[in-house]
Short mmCIF file of C-alpha atoms in Angstrom, two decimals:
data_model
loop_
_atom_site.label_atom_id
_atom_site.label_comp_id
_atom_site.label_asym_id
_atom_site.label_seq_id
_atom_site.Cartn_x
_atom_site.Cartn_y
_atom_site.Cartn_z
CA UNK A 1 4.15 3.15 -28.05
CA UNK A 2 3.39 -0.49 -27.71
CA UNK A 3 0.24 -2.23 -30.21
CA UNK A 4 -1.50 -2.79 -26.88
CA UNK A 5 -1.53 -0.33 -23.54
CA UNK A 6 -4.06 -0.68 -20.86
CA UNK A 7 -5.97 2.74 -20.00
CA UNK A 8 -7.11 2.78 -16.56
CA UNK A 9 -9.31 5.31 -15.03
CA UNK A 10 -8.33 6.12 -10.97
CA UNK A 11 -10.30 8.36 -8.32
CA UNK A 12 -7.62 10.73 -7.48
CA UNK A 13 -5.24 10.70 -10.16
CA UNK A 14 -2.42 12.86 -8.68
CA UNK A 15 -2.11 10.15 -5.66
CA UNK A 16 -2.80 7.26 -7.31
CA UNK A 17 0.39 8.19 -9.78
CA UNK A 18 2.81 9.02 -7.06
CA UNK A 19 1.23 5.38 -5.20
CA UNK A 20 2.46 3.80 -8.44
CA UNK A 21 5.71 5.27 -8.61
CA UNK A 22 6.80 4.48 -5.23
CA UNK A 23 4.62 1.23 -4.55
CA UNK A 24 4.86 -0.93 -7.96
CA UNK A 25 7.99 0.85 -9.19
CA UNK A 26 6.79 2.73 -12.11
CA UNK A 27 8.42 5.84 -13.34
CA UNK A 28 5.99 8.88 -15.40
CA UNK A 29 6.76 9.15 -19.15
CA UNK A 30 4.44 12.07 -19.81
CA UNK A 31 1.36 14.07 -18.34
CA UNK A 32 -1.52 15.94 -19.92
CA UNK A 33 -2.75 18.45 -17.43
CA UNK A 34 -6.29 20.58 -17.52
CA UNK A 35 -7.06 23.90 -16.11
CA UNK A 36 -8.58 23.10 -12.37
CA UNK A 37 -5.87 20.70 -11.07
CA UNK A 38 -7.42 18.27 -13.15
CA UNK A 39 -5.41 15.62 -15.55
CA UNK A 40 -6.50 14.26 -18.93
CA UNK A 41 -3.74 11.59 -18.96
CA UNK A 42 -0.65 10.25 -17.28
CA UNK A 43 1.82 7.65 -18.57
CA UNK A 44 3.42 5.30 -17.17
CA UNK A 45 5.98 2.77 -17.83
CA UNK A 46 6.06 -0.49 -15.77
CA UNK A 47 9.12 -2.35 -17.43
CA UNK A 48 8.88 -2.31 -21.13
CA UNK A 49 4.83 -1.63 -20.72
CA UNK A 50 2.85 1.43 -20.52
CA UNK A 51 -0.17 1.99 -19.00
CA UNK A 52 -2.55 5.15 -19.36
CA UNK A 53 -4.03 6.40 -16.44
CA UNK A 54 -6.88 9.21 -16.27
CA UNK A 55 -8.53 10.69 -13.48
CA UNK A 56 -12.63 10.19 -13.06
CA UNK A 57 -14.67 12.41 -15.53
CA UNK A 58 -18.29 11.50 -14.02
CA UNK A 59 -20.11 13.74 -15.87
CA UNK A 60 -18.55 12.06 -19.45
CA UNK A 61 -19.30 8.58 -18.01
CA UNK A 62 -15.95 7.72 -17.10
CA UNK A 63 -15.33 6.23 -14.00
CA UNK A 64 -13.10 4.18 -11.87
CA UNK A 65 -13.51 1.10 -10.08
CA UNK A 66 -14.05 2.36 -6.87
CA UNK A 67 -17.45 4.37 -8.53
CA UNK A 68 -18.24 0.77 -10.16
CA UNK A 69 -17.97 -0.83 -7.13
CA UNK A 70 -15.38 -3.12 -8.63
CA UNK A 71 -13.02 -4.16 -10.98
CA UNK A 72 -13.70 -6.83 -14.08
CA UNK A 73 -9.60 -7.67 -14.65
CA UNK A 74 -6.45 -7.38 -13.16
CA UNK A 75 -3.52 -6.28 -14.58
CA UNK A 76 -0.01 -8.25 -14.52
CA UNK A 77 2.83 -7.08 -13.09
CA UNK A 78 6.33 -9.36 -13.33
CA UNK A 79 9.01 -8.82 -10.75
CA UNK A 80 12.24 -10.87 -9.67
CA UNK A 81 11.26 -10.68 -6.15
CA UNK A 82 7.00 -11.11 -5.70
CA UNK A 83 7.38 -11.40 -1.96
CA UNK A 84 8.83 -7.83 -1.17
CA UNK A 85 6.80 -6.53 -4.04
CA UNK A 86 3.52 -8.01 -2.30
CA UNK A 87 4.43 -7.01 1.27
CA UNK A 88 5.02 -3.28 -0.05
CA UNK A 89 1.46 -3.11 -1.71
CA UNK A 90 0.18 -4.03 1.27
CA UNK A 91 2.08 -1.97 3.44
CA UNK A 92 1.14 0.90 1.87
CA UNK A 93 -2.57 0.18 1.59
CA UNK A 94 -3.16 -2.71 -0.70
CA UNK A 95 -6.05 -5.16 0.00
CA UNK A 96 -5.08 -8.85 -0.01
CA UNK A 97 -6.84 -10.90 -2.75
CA UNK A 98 -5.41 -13.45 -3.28
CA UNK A 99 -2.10 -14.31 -1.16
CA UNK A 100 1.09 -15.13 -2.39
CA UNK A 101 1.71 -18.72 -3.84
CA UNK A 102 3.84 -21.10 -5.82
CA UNK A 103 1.45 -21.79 -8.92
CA UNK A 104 1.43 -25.09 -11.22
CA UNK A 105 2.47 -23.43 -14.07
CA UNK A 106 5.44 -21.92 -12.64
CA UNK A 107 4.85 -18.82 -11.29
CA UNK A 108 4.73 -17.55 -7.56
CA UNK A 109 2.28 -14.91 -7.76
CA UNK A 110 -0.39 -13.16 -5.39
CA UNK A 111 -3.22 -10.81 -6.28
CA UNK A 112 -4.16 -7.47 -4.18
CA UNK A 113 -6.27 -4.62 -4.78
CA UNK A 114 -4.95 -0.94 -5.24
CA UNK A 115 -6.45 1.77 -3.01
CA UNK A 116 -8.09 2.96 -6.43
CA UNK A 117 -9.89 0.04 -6.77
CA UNK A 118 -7.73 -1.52 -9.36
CA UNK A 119 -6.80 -6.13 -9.46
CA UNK A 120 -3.10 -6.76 -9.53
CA UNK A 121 -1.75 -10.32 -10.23
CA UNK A 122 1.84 -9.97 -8.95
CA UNK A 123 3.62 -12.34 -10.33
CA UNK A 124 7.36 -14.44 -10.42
CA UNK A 125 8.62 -16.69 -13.00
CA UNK A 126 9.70 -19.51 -10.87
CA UNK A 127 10.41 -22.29 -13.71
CA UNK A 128 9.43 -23.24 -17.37
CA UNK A 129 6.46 -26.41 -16.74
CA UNK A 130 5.57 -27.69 -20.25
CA UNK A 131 2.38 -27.02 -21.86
CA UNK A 132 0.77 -30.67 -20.57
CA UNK A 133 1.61 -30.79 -17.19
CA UNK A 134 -0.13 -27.43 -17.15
CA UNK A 135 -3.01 -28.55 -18.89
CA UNK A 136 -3.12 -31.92 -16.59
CA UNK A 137 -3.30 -29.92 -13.67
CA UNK A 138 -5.78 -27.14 -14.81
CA UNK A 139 -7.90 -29.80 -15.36
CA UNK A 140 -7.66 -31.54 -11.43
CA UNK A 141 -8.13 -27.58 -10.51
CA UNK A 142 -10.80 -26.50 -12.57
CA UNK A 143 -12.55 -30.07 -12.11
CA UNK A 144 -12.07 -31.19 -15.72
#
């Protein structure tokens, strides 16, 4: 297991795996299941990553972002082709965030929202900018 795994909590958890798995291209490593059709845990690999994913436990406090009425983060997912990976989300039910574009610091990348409520950043390596360009043009961005 890596140092660092994200553990995200999903409305749904059965759907929201198999949404995953066909949508962003993950594949299941293992599953925890309760009595009740419920699940404690589900992981899955994205790449070299794994992410933990449990279903809503209300009554325990945890919750998902559609409960929360939003999400604080998004999570990163790199691909070789952002474009197809993009249109698929939303094809099969992502929100649009933020739409696909070619980024100053080399990256083509778009954000959507899951149907669980979760922030994506989808992004493409495009080309290595050095670290002052980047900087130059954060600044004229961010209005430094």
């Amino acid at each position: 297991m890596p140092t660092l795994a994200p553990h995200i909590v999903v409305r749904d958890l059965v759907r929201a795996v198999q949404w995953y798995v066909d949508v962003l291209g993950a594949h299941e490593v293992s599953r925890v299941p309760l009595p009740g059709d419920k699940v404690l845990t589900v992981e899955l690999a994205f790449g070299d990553t794994s992410v933990h994913l449990s279903d809503e436990f209300p009554d325990m406090g945890i919750v998902s972002p559609l409960t929360l009425g939003g999400t604080y983060g998004a999570l990163q997912l790199t691909t070789d082709d952002v474009d197809a990976l993009f249109e698929r989300a939303v094809d099969a039910g992502a929100e649009v965030f933020h739409p696909v574009a070619d980024m100053f610091w080399g990256d083509r990348q778009g954000q959507i929202i899951d149907p669980f409520g979760h922030r994506w950043n989808l992004s493409q390596h495009l080309r290595d900018v050095p670290s002052e360009e980047i900087a130059a043009e954060a600044a004229k961005v961010f209005g430094a």
